[in-house]
Structure formats: structure tokens, C-alpha cells
Coordinates of C-alpha atoms and ligand atoms in Angstrom, one line a residue:
X1470 CA 34.7 6.8 -8.7
X1471 CA 32.1 7.9 -11.3
X1472 CA 29.0 5.5 -12.3
X1473 CA 31.0 3.4 -14.8
X1474 CA 34.3 3.8 -12.7
X1475 CA 36.4 5.6 -15.4
X1476 CA 37.0 9.1 -15.9
X1477 CA 34.7 11.2 -16.8
X1478 CA 35.0 13.8 -19.4
X1479 CA 33.1 17.2 -18.7
X1480 CA 32.7 21.1 -19.4
X1481 CA 31.0 23.5 -17.1
X1482 CA 30.2 27.0 -18.7
X1483 CA 31.3 29.8 -16.7
X1484 CA 30.6 33.8 -16.4
X1485 CA 33.7 36.1 -18.0
X1486 CA 36.5 35.8 -15.9
X1487 CA 35.7 33.0 -14.4
X1488 CA 37.8 30.9 -15.9
X1489 CA 40.9 31.1 -13.5
X1490 CA 38.7 30.6 -10.5
X1491 CA 36.7 27.5 -12.1
X1492 CA 40.2 25.8 -12.9
X1493 CA 41.4 26.0 -9.8
X1494 CA 38.6 24.8 -8.4
X1495 CA 38.8 21.8 -10.5
X1496 CA 41.9 21.0 -9.6
X1497 CA 41.6 22.0 -5.5
X1498 CA 38.5 19.8 -5.1
X1499 CA 37.9 17.3 -7.8
X1500 CA 41.4 16.6 -8.1
X1501 CA 40.6 17.5 -12.0
X1502 CA 43.3 16.5 -15.5
X1503 CA 43.2 17.9 -19.1
X1504 CA 41.6 21.5 -17.4
X1505 CA 41.8 23.8 -20.1
X1506 CA 39.2 26.6 -21.0
X1507 CA 38.1 28.2 -24.1
X1508 CA 36.1 31.8 -23.9
X1509 CA 33.1 30.8 -21.3
X1510 CA 33.9 27.4 -20.9
X1511 CA 36.5 24.8 -18.7
X1512 CA 36.9 21.3 -20.2
X1513 CA 37.9 18.7 -17.4
X1514 CA 38.0 14.8 -17.1
X1515 CA 37.6 13.7 -13.3
X1516 CA 36.3 10.3 -12.0
X1517 CA 34.8 12.2 -8.6
X1518 CA 31.4 11.2 -7.9
X1519 CA 28.7 13.6 -9.6
X1520 CA 27.4 14.5 -6.5
X1521 CA 31.3 16.2 -5.8
X1522 CA 30.6 17.6 -9.2
X1523 CA 28.0 19.0 -8.6
X1524 CA 28.9 21.1 -5.8
X1525 CA 30.9 23.5 -7.8
X1526 CA 30.4 26.7 -7.0
X1527 CA 31.9 28.8 -9.7
X1528 CA 30.6 27.0 -12.4
X1529 CA 26.9 28.3 -14.2
X1530 CA 26.2 25.2 -15.8
X1531 CA 27.9 21.3 -15.6
X1532 CA 27.9 18.9 -19.4
X1533 CA 29.0 15.8 -20.1
X1534 CA 31.2 16.4 -23.1
X1535 CA 30.3 14.6 -26.1
X1536 CA 33.2 16.0 -28.9
X1537 CA 35.3 19.1 -29.0
X1538 CA 37.0 18.9 -31.9
X1539 CA 38.8 21.9 -34.0
X1540 CA 36.4 24.3 -36.1
X1541 CA 34.6 23.3 -38.9
X1542 CA 35.3 24.9 -42.5
X1543 CA 32.8 25.3 -45.2
X1544 CA 33.3 24.4 -48.8
X1545 CA 31.8 27.1 -50.7
X1546 CA 29.1 25.6 -52.2
X1547 CA 26.5 25.9 -50.0
X1548 CA 24.9 22.4 -51.4
X1549 CA 27.9 20.9 -50.4
X1550 CA 28.3 22.7 -46.7
X1551 CA 25.0 20.7 -44.8
X1552 CA 27.1 17.6 -45.5
X1553 CA 30.6 19.0 -43.8
X1554 CA 28.6 20.3 -40.9
X1555 CA 26.7 16.9 -40.8
X1556 CA 30.2 14.8 -41.1
X1557 CA 32.0 17.1 -38.9
X1558 CA 29.3 17.4 -36.0
X1559 CA 27.9 13.6 -36.0
X1560 CA 31.4 12.0 -37.2
X1561 CA 31.7 8.4 -35.1
X1562 CA 28.2 7.2 -34.3
X1563 CA 29.8 5.1 -31.8
X1564 CA 30.6 8.2 -30.1
X1565 CA 27.5 9.7 -29.5
X1566 CA 25.9 5.8 -28.4
X1567 CA 29.2 5.8 -25.8
X1568 CA 28.0 9.5 -24.6
X1569 CA 24.1 8.4 -24.6
X1570 CA 25.5 5.2 -22.0
X1571 CA 27.6 7.4 -19.5
X1572 CA 24.4 10.2 -19.8
X1573 CA 22.3 7.6 -18.5
X1574 CA 24.8 6.0 -16.1
X1575 CA 25.1 9.5 -14.7
X1576 CA 21.3 9.9 -14.6
X1577 CA 21.1 6.6 -12.1
X1578 CA 23.8 8.1 -9.9
X1579 CA 21.7 11.4 -9.8
X1580 CA 18.6 9.5 -9.0
X1581 CA 20.3 7.5 -6.1
X1582 CA 21.9 10.4 -4.6
X1583 CA 18.5 12.7 -4.9
X1584 CA 16.8 9.5 -3.7
X1585 CA 19.1 9.2 -0.2
X1586 CA 18.8 13.2 0.3
X1587 CA 15.1 12.7 0.5
X1588 CA 15.7 9.5 3.1
X1589 CA 17.6 12.2 4.7
X1590 CA 14.8 14.8 4.9
X1591 CA 12.2 12.4 5.4
X1592 CA 13.7 11.2 8.5
X1593 CA 14.7 14.8 9.9
X1594 CA 10.6 16.0 9.2
X1595 CA 9.7 12.9 11.0
X1596 CA 11.6 13.9 14.1
X1597 CA 9.8 16.9 13.6
X1598 CA 6.9 14.8 13.8
X1599 CA 6.0 17.1 9.9
X1600 CA 6.6 13.4 8.2
X1601 CA 4.8 12.4 5.3
X1602 CA 3.0 14.7 3.2
X1603 CA 6.1 17.1 2.8
X1604 CA 8.6 14.4 1.5
X1605 CA 5.6 12.9 -0.8
X1606 CA 5.7 16.2 -2.6
X1607 CA 9.0 16.6 -2.3
X1608 CA 9.7 12.4 -4.3
X1609 CA 7.1 14.4 -6.6
X1610 CA 9.8 17.3 -7.1
X1611 CA 12.8 15.3 -8.0
X1612 CA 10.8 13.3 -10.4
X1613 CA 9.6 16.3 -12.6
X1614 CA 12.6 18.2 -12.2
X1615 CA 14.6 15.2 -13.9
X1616 CA 12.1 15.6 -16.7
X1617 CA 13.1 11.8 -18.1
X1618 CA 10.3 9.9 -19.8
X1619 CA 9.9 6.2 -17.8
X1620 CA 13.2 3.8 -18.4
X1621 CA 15.3 5.5 -20.5
X1622 CA 17.7 7.5 -17.5
X1623 CA 17.1 3.9 -14.7
X1624 CA 17.9 1.0 -17.2
X1625 CA 20.2 1.1 -19.4
X1626 CA 20.2 -2.0 -21.7
X1627 CA 23.1 -4.4 -21.6
X1628 CA 23.4 -5.9 -23.7
X1629 CA 25.1 -4.7 -26.6
X1630 CA 24.6 -3.9 -30.5
X1631 CA 26.4 -3.9 -33.6
X1632 CA 28.9 -0.5 -33.6
X1633 CA 31.8 -1.5 -31.2
X1634 CA 32.1 -2.3 -27.9
X1635 CA 29.1 0.6 -26.6
X1636 CA 26.1 -1.4 -24.6
X1637 CA 23.0 -1.3 -27.4
X1638 CA 20.2 0.9 -25.2
X1639 CA 17.1 2.6 -26.3
X1640 CA 16.7 5.1 -29.1
X1641 CA 16.6 8.2 -27.2
X1642 CA 14.2 11.5 -27.8
X1643 CA 16.5 14.5 -28.4
X1644 CA 16.4 18.0 -29.2
X1645 CA 19.5 19.8 -30.6
X1646 CA 20.2 23.5 -28.8
X1647 CA 23.0 25.3 -31.9
X1648 CA 24.8 27.8 -30.9
X1649 CA 27.3 30.0 -33.6
X1650 CA 29.4 32.7 -34.1
X1651 CA 31.9 33.5 -36.6
X1652 CA 32.1 32.2 -40.4
X1653 CA 29.2 29.7 -39.5
X1654 CA 26.7 32.1 -38.5
X1655 CA 27.3 34.0 -41.2
X1656 CA 25.6 31.2 -43.4
X1657 CA 23.5 29.6 -40.8
X1658 CA 21.2 31.0 -38.3
X1659 CA 21.6 28.4 -35.3
X1660 CA 18.1 27.0 -36.1
X1661 CA 19.1 26.4 -39.1
X1662 CA 21.9 24.1 -38.3
X1663 CA 20.1 22.9 -35.3
X1664 CA 18.0 21.6 -38.2
X1665 CA 20.7 20.3 -40.3
X1666 CA 22.5 18.2 -37.7
X1667 CA 19.2 16.8 -36.1
X1668 CA 18.5 15.3 -39.5
X1669 CA 22.3 13.7 -39.1
X1670 CA 21.3 12.6 -35.9
X1671 CA 17.9 10.9 -36.6
X1672 CA 19.9 9.4 -39.5
X1673 CA 22.6 7.9 -38.1
X1674 CA 21.8 7.1 -34.7
X1675 CA 18.2 6.6 -34.9
X1676 CA 17.6 8.5 -32.4
X1677 CA 14.0 10.1 -32.4
X1678 CA 13.7 13.8 -32.8
X1679 CA 11.5 15.3 -30.2
X1680 CA 11.4 19.8 -29.8
X1681 CA 9.3 19.6 -26.6
X1682 CA 10.1 17.3 -24.2
X1683 CA 13.0 15.5 -25.4
X1684 CA 14.8 13.1 -23.1
X1685 CA 18.5 14.9 -24.6
X1686 CA 19.0 18.0 -25.5
X1687 CA 22.4 18.1 -27.1
X1688 CA 24.4 21.6 -27.1
X1689 CA 26.1 21.9 -30.2
X1690 CA 28.4 25.0 -30.3
X1691 CA 30.5 26.2 -33.6
X1692 CA 32.7 29.0 -33.8
X1693 CA 36.0 30.2 -35.9
X1694 CA 37.8 28.7 -33.4
X1695 CA 36.1 25.7 -31.5
X1696 CA 33.7 22.7 -32.1
X1697 CA 32.0 21.4 -28.6
X1698 CA 29.2 19.4 -28.0
X1699 CA 28.1 18.1 -25.2
X1700 CA 24.8 17.0 -23.1
X1701 CA 23.4 19.3 -19.9
X1702 CA 24.1 16.7 -16.9
X1703 CA 21.4 18.7 -15.1
X1704 CA 18.5 20.8 -15.9
X1705 CA 19.4 23.6 -13.5
X1706 CA 22.6 25.7 -13.5
X1707 CA 25.5 24.8 -10.7
X1708 CA 25.1 28.9 -10.1
X1709 CA 21.6 28.5 -9.0
X1710 CA 21.9 28.1 -4.7
X1711 CA 19.0 26.3 -2.8
X1712 CA 20.1 27.7 0.0
X1713 CA 19.4 31.9 -1.6
X1714 CA 15.9 32.6 -0.8
X1715 CA 17.0 36.5 -2.5
X1716 CA 19.6 37.0 -4.5
X1717 CA 22.3 39.1 -4.8
X1718 CA 25.3 38.9 -6.1
X1719 CA 26.0 36.6 -8.6
X1720 CA 26.6 33.6 -6.4
X1721 CA 29.7 32.5 -8.7
X1722 CA 31.4 35.8 -8.3
X1723 CA 30.4 35.8 -4.6
X1724 CA 31.9 32.3 -4.0
X1725 CA 35.4 33.9 -6.1
X1726 CA 36.0 36.1 -3.8
X1727 CA 35.7 33.6 -0.9
X1728 CA 38.2 31.6 -2.7
X1729 CA 40.5 34.4 -2.9
X1730 CA 40.9 34.9 1.2
X1731 CA 42.8 32.7 3.4
X1732 CA 40.2 31.6 5.9
X1733 CA 41.2 29.6 8.6
X1734 CA 39.3 28.2 11.7
X1735 CA 38.3 31.0 13.9
X1736 CA 38.5 34.0 12.0
X1737 CA 36.4 36.7 12.0
X1738 CA 35.2 37.7 8.8
X1739 CA 33.4 40.4 8.0
X1740 CA 31.0 42.1 4.7
X1741 CA 30.1 45.6 5.7
X1742 CA 27.7 46.0 2.8
X1743 CA 26.6 42.8 2.8
X1744 CA 23.1 43.0 1.4
X1745 CA 21.3 39.6 1.5
X1746 CA 24.2 37.9 2.5
X1747 CA 25.2 36.2 -1.0
X1748 CA 28.8 36.7 0.0
X1749 CA 28.8 35.7 3.5
X1750 CA 26.8 32.4 2.9
X1751 CA 29.2 31.5 0.0
X1752 CA 32.1 31.4 2.6
X1753 CA 29.9 29.9 5.5
X1754 CA 29.7 26.8 3.2
X1755 CA 33.1 26.8 2.3
X1756 CA 34.5 27.8 6.5
X1757 CA 33.1 25.2 8.7
X1758 CA 34.7 27.3 11.9
X1759 CA 35.1 31.0 11.3
X1760 CA 32.8 33.6 12.6
X1761 CA 30.7 36.0 10.5
X1762 CA 29.2 39.5 10.5
X1763 CA 27.3 41.6 8.2
X1764 CA 26.3 44.9 8.0
X1765 CA 24.6 46.6 6.0
X1766 CA 22.1 50.3 6.7
X1767 CA 19.0 49.5 4.8
X1768 CA 16.9 47.2 6.9
X1769 CA 14.9 45.9 4.1
X1770 CA 18.1 44.3 2.6
X1771 CA 19.0 43.0 6.6
X1772 CA 15.6 41.2 6.5
X1773 CA 16.1 39.2 3.4
X1774 CA 19.8 38.4 5.0
X1775 CA 18.1 37.3 7.9
X1776 CA 15.7 35.1 5.2
X1777 CA 18.9 33.8 3.8
X1778 CA 20.9 32.7 6.5
X1779 CA 17.6 30.9 8.6
X1780 CA 16.8 28.9 5.2
X1781 CA 20.9 28.2 4.7
X1782 CA 21.0 26.6 8.2
X1783 CA 23.7 29.6 9.6
X1784 CA 21.8 30.9 12.0
X1785 CA 24.0 30.9 14.6
X1786 CA 27.4 31.3 12.5
X1787 CA 26.1 34.9 11.3
X1788 CA 25.9 37.7 13.4
X1789 CA 23.5 40.1 11.3
X1790 CA 24.1 44.1 12.3
X1791 CA 21.9 47.2 11.1
X1792 CA 24.9 49.4 10.7
X1793 CA 27.2 52.5 8.2
X1794 CA 30.7 51.1 6.8
X1795 CA 31.9 54.2 7.6
X1796 CA 31.8 53.7 11.3
X1797 CA 31.8 49.7 11.9
X1798 CA 31.4 49.5 15.2
X1799 CA 33.5 47.5 15.8
X1800 CA 37.5 47.1 17.4
X1801 CA 40.1 48.2 16.0
X1802 CA 41.9 44.8 15.3
X1803 CA 39.9 43.1 15.6
X1804 CA 39.0 41.2 12.6
X1805 CA 40.7 38.7 10.1
X1806 CA 39.2 39.2 6.6
X1807 CA 36.8 41.8 5.4
X1808 CA 34.7 41.1 1.9
X1809 CA 32.8 43.7 0.7
X1810 CA 30.8 44.6 -2.8
X1811 CA 30.9 48.3 -2.8
X1812 CA 27.2 49.3 -4.6
X1813 CA 28.0 50.9 -7.8
X1814 CA 24.8 52.8 -8.2
X1815 CA 23.1 50.2 -10.8
X1816 CA 20.9 48.1 -8.9
X1817 CA 21.5 49.5 -5.3
X1818 CA 21.1 52.9 -4.5
X1819 CA 23.9 54.2 -2.3
X1820 CA 23.4 56.3 0.7
X1821 CA 26.6 58.3 0.1
X1822 CA 28.5 59.5 -3.1
X1823 CA 30.9 56.4 -3.7
X1824 CA 33.8 58.3 -4.7
X1825 CA 33.8 60.9 -2.7
X1826 CA 33.0 58.7 0.6
X1827 CA 35.7 55.2 -1.0
X1828 CA 38.6 56.8 0.9
X1829 CA 36.0 56.8 4.3
X1830 CA 34.8 53.6 4.0
X1831 CA 38.3 52.2 3.4
X1832 CA 39.5 54.2 6.4
X1833 CA 37.0 51.8 8.5
X1834 CA 38.1 48.5 7.2
X1835 CA 41.7 48.7 7.1
X1836 CA 41.4 50.1 11.2
X1837 CA 39.3 47.1 12.0
X1838 CA 41.7 44.4 10.2
X1839 CA 44.3 42.6 11.9
X1840 CA 47.5 42.4 10.9
X1841 CA 48.0 39.7 8.4
X1842 CA 44.8 40.1 7.5
X1843 CA 42.9 40.2 4.3
X1844 CA 40.7 43.1 2.4
X1845 CA 38.7 41.1 -0.6
X1846 CA 37.0 44.2 -2.6
X1847 CA 34.3 44.5 -6.0
X1848 CA 34.4 47.9 -7.3
X1849 CA 33.0 48.9 -10.7
X1850 CA 35.7 49.9 -13.8
X1851 CA 35.4 53.7 -12.2
X1852 CA 36.2 52.9 -8.2
X1853 CA 38.9 50.6 -9.1
X1854 CA 40.9 53.0 -10.6
X1855 CA 40.5 55.3 -8.0
X1856 CA 41.5 53.2 -5.5
X1857 CA 44.5 52.0 -7.7
X1858 CA 45.9 55.5 -7.8
X1859 CA 44.5 55.7 -3.8
X1860 CA 47.4 52.6 -2.7
X1861 CA 49.3 53.1 -5.4
X1862 CA 52.3 54.2 -3.1
X1863 CA 51.8 50.4 -1.6
X1864 CA 50.9 48.6 -4.5
X1865 CA 53.8 47.0 -5.8
X1866 CA 56.0 47.1 -2.3
X1867 CA 57.8 43.8 -1.2
X1868 CA 56.6 43.2 2.8
X1869 CA 59.5 42.4 3.5
X1870 CA 60.8 46.1 2.0
X1871 CA 58.4 47.5 4.0
X1872 CA 59.6 45.3 7.2
X1873 CA 62.7 46.5 6.7
X1874 CA 61.5 50.1 6.2
X1875 CA 59.8 49.8 9.5
X1876 CA 62.8 49.9 11.1
X1877 CA 64.0 53.1 9.8
X1878 CA 64.5 55.2 13.2
X1879 CA 63.8 58.2 11.6
X1880 CA 60.1 56.7 10.5
X1881 CA 60.2 59.1 7.0
X1882 CA 57.6 57.7 4.7
X1883 CA 60.0 56.5 1.5
X1884 CA 56.9 57.1 -0.8
X1885 CA 55.3 54.1 1.1
X1886 CA 52.8 56.2 2.9
X1887 CA 53.7 55.6 6.8
X1888 CA 53.0 58.3 8.7
X1889 CA 56.7 60.3 9.7
X1890 CA 56.7 62.8 12.8
X1891 CA 56.4 66.0 10.9
X1892 CA 54.1 64.9 8.5
X1893 CA 50.4 65.8 8.6
X1894 CA 48.5 63.0 7.1
X1895 CA 45.2 62.8 5.7
X1896 CA 42.2 60.5 6.5
X1897 CA 42.9 59.1 2.7
X1898 CA 46.9 58.9 2.9
X1899 CA 45.9 57.1 6.9
X1900 CA 43.5 54.9 5.4
X1901 CA 45.7 53.0 2.9
X1902 CA 49.7 53.0 4.2
X1903 CA 48.9 49.6 5.5
X1904 CA 46.9 48.1 2.6
X1905 CA 49.0 46.3 0.5
X1906 CA 47.7 45.1 -3.0
X1907 CA 48.1 41.2 -3.9
X1908 CA 45.9 40.9 -7.1
X1909 CA 43.3 41.9 -9.1
X1910 CA 40.5 40.2 -11.1
X1911 CA 38.6 41.2 -13.9
X1912 CA 34.7 39.4 -13.7
X1913 CA 31.2 39.7 -15.7
X1914 CA 28.0 40.8 -13.6
X1915 CA 26.1 40.7 -16.5
X1916 CA 24.9 44.0 -17.5
X1917 CA 28.4 45.2 -16.5
X1918 CA 32.1 44.2 -15.4
X1919 CA 33.3 44.2 -11.9
X1920 CA 36.9 44.2 -10.4
X1921 CA 38.0 42.8 -7.0
X1922 CA 40.9 43.5 -5.5
X1923 CA 42.5 41.7 -3.2
X1924 CA 44.9 43.1 -0.5
X1925 CA 46.9 42.4 3.0
X1926 CA 47.3 44.4 5.8
X1927 CA 50.9 44.9 6.8
X1928 CA 52.4 46.1 9.3
X1929 CA 53.7 49.8 9.4
X1930 CA 54.8 52.1 11.4
X1931 CA 51.8 53.9 12.5
X1932 CA 50.5 50.6 13.7
X1933 CA 53.5 50.2 15.4
X1934 CA 52.6 53.4 17.3
X1935 CA 48.8 52.9 17.8
X1936 CA 49.5 49.2 18.8
X1937 CA 51.9 50.7 22.0
X1938 CA 49.5 53.4 22.6
X1939 CA 47.1 50.9 23.1
X1940 CA 48.7 49.0 25.3
X1941 CA 50.5 52.1 27.1
X1942 CA 46.4 53.2 27.6
X1943 CA 45.7 49.2 28.5
X1944 CA 48.2 49.5 31.5
X1945 CA 47.7 52.7 32.8
X1946 CA 43.6 52.0 33.3
X1947 CA 44.2 48.6 34.8
Ligands
SAM1354 C1 26.5 45.8 -4.1 S1 24.9 46.0 -2.7 C2 25.4 44.4 -1.4 C3 25.0 43.2 -2.2 C4 25.4 42.4 -1.6 N1 27.1 41.8 -1.9 C5 24.6 41.0 -1.6 O1 25.0 40.1 -2.8 O2 23.1 41.1 -1.5 C6 25.6 47.1 -1.4 C7 25.1 47.1 -0.4 O3 25.3 48.5 0.7 C8 24.4 48.8 1.1 N2 25.3 50.3 1.9 C9 24.7 51.4 1.2 N3 25.3 52.4 1.9 C10 25.8 51.8 3.2 C11 26.4 52.0 4.2 N4 27.0 53.4 4.4 N5 26.9 51.3 5.3 C12 26.7 49.9 5.0 N6 25.8 49.2 4.3 C13 25.7 50.3 3.3 C14 23.4 48.8 0.8 O4 22.1 48.8 1.2 C15 23.5 47.6 -0.4 O5 22.2 46.2 0.3

């Protein structure tokens, strides 16, 4: 249960296209209720321990929700407008006091969890014979990280003061950070709005403004459609992974890719263009017993991947190999899941002309995947369009239908890209004949968008022949 034994209302910020992943994660991991989203924010209610909430992988930042209301309708008279803004944002001061009380309790939870984690670290270090010093440093870090003035977070008072059932608390120092868009933004700058709201909060609640080192940073978001007020629960973004020494692909997007594949125990998971290993590390956190292989042509990238894997304590589970994705050194049908972030040429240089190489790369991925295996690939908009054309004939073919057609004794293609006896197939077609599109997601990568395609490798006539052939060969050599 949460610190005060009740369900807490939170919201998380989420990158473009990530809200569906976050909503799914919230329901699956936290059994969250009232999961709703507006652009860039996902609201939810849950009674999970805060430590579990802080483990969310597809969210950017975590907030305690103070209020969520319809948009403010501003009067034409600017003199009245600031009164309206103050009335609608501050509203009932008890809501703010309740939020402060819950926030204080959650801070205590965070402190206790940090103390437990530091103790565990100290025990490990003492076991290694290098105790005291680093632990003392760690303890200092934890304290300054929260940056909370003495007594404010750890000890919410339990006596009552006027104003309903809200326990009395020391007045915190605070700062308002306002972001606005639409009509409000046309009349007021964010700074002006922050000041107007700050004045009202100080007057109505007796809280002390402090723009430099406030105890509470209250975030206010105003648009034509929404008014949202929240208080960040932790300063660092959930999206910044402590186990990543070198960053690559956005961790939330890497996690989203791994969430699309059915990872089973003992699965073999390959990233043939692994870079610094972000996707593999996100996958490794989710599946305790799978085996992971990362490949890259760049020695520098692989070196960073080695350091990341080491920092994350995943050395025994992730094998890194210098190799090209154009000739993957693995046997046919030996991999359960291929996860891949294809270079777009913006951040990473490509050793090849990617549009020209895509069919060949896919052919290799398709070859190493076992039947029923899964390919999850992140592409630029341009490569996504190319890929859609390449797999078009298979894209919407239900697997049941494909199985029926596979039984066709003639083995004619019937537009499914299967190999017929009289047909001479190009590499492109061979590559894609068994990849069946499952879904497509568009996600923001910051300066550009990426498209995640998910495919399942289905059985085709070609593979039935290939398997038979392999079997015969095995028989004849044994
Ligand atoms: C978009 S980056 C992958 C980033 C990775 N997901 C991460 O988070 O670090 C693409 C990677 O593909 C690698 N690469 C380029 N050409 C390659 C090839 N032919 N075979 C294997 N890797 C290649 C690059 O060195 C780069 O590290």
C-alpha cells in the first residue's frame, strides 16, 4: 500500500507516442486504475508501493497529481483575468494541504527505501572489504539529491489545524513552474502566470515563495483543453537509467520495443546493431532467464556496450560480438527475438547505404529467426515506408490463411511471396516471405520520429523445404 494506506493519484509525463505503452505498463505492473491520458501526460491512481511506481520504464517524470480541471475560460477584461486564474488554480486550499501531506509521506517512503538500498550496498561493499568510505559518500549523495530542508519532509506534524481534516504541517517553501499554450499563452507569459499563481498560493495557504531552493516545485500546465497541477516526487527523470553509463537510443523507446515481444524463459534475443546495448539492457531487466546477443561493426560502440553491461551487472547474460548484420554469424532459425534500431544517419553514421541494404539486412534477420519468432525493428519514416512496400503482400495475411495456403500442393505463390517451383526469387522477396506484420507504432525520438514495426515469422513453403533439406543433410552426414 502507499505511505498513507490509500490510493494515490499520480501522473507521468511521456514522450510522443509513448502513452499507449505507459498505460499498458501501468495496468500490468501496478494494476493502476483511472488510467487516462492527454497529450504528453498519463494520469492514474494506484495503491502500489512508491518504489514500484518509481520502477516504471516507459515514463519520463513522475508527479503527485494535485488537481486536474477543465480549461480556464478567461474574461475579456485583463483586470479580472488574474483573479479568475487565481480562483481556478488555487481553488480550495485544502486540496493543496492534502497534496502536501501526501507528498511529505511519500518523501518519507523514498527516504526509507534509499536508506535500505544504501545499507544493502554497504553490506555488499563490506563483504568485498571496501566498506565505510564509499557508503558515507553515498549517504551524502542521497540527502542532497532530495534537497529537502531539515524536518520538512521527514516529519509531517499530526496535529490538526482549521480547514477540514487536513493534518497541520509546517508551511513549505515553494516555487510555481507554469507552462501554457493556446489562448492563455496569448495573453500571459509563463513567468507572469507563475507569479500570479504564486501570489495567490502565498496568500491563501501561507506558504513561502522561494525561487532558488524551494521544498516544493509546483508544476502548472494550462492549455485550451486542460489545467493540470502536480508536484514532482523525485527530481531525476524515471527515464534516466542508473545502469546506463553511456546513453544510446532513448531508454523509454528501447523498453517499449522490448515490451512488444513475447520474451519467454530461455529465449535467445539478438540485437544485430546493438550500439551501446540500450535495447538489450532494457530487455535483460524484464526477462530474467533469457540469453542476449549484441552485435555491432564499430569497436567504439561495442566498448561502450561492454561498460554498460558491466555497470548493469549483466555480464554473464549478454554476449557482445563484433560482426556485421549483413552476415550474422549464427545458424539459421537459432534466435527467438530480433530487436533492432536501424541507424537513420542523424546520430549514427551508417557503414552502408541503408535503403539499399535494408532487404539484405532483413534477409539475415529473417534467416536467423526461428518459426514463431519475433522481429521488432525501429526505422526512420523513410525506411518504414520502404519496409511496408517490401512486406506488403504478407502484411495483412492472417496466419491461419497462410497455413492453409502452405498446404497447396502446387506451391504457387498466390500473392503471398511464397516460393513456387517455376519462380526465380530475388533476395528481397526471399527475405520477407515469412515475416507477417503485427503492428506499427510511431514514437518521438526527440528531433525526429521513429516507427516501430513488429513482425512474426510464420511458416512458409520455402521454410518447409529448407527444413527438410537441412534434415536430409544432417541425416546423410551422420
Ligand atoms: C542506431 S545505432 C544503434 C543504437 C543502439 N540502439 C543504442 O542504443 O546504442 C545503429 C548501430 O548500428 C551499427 N552499425 C552500422 N552498420 C552496421 C552493420 N553493417 N552491422 C552491424 N552494425 C552496424 C552502428 O555502429 C550503430 O552502433
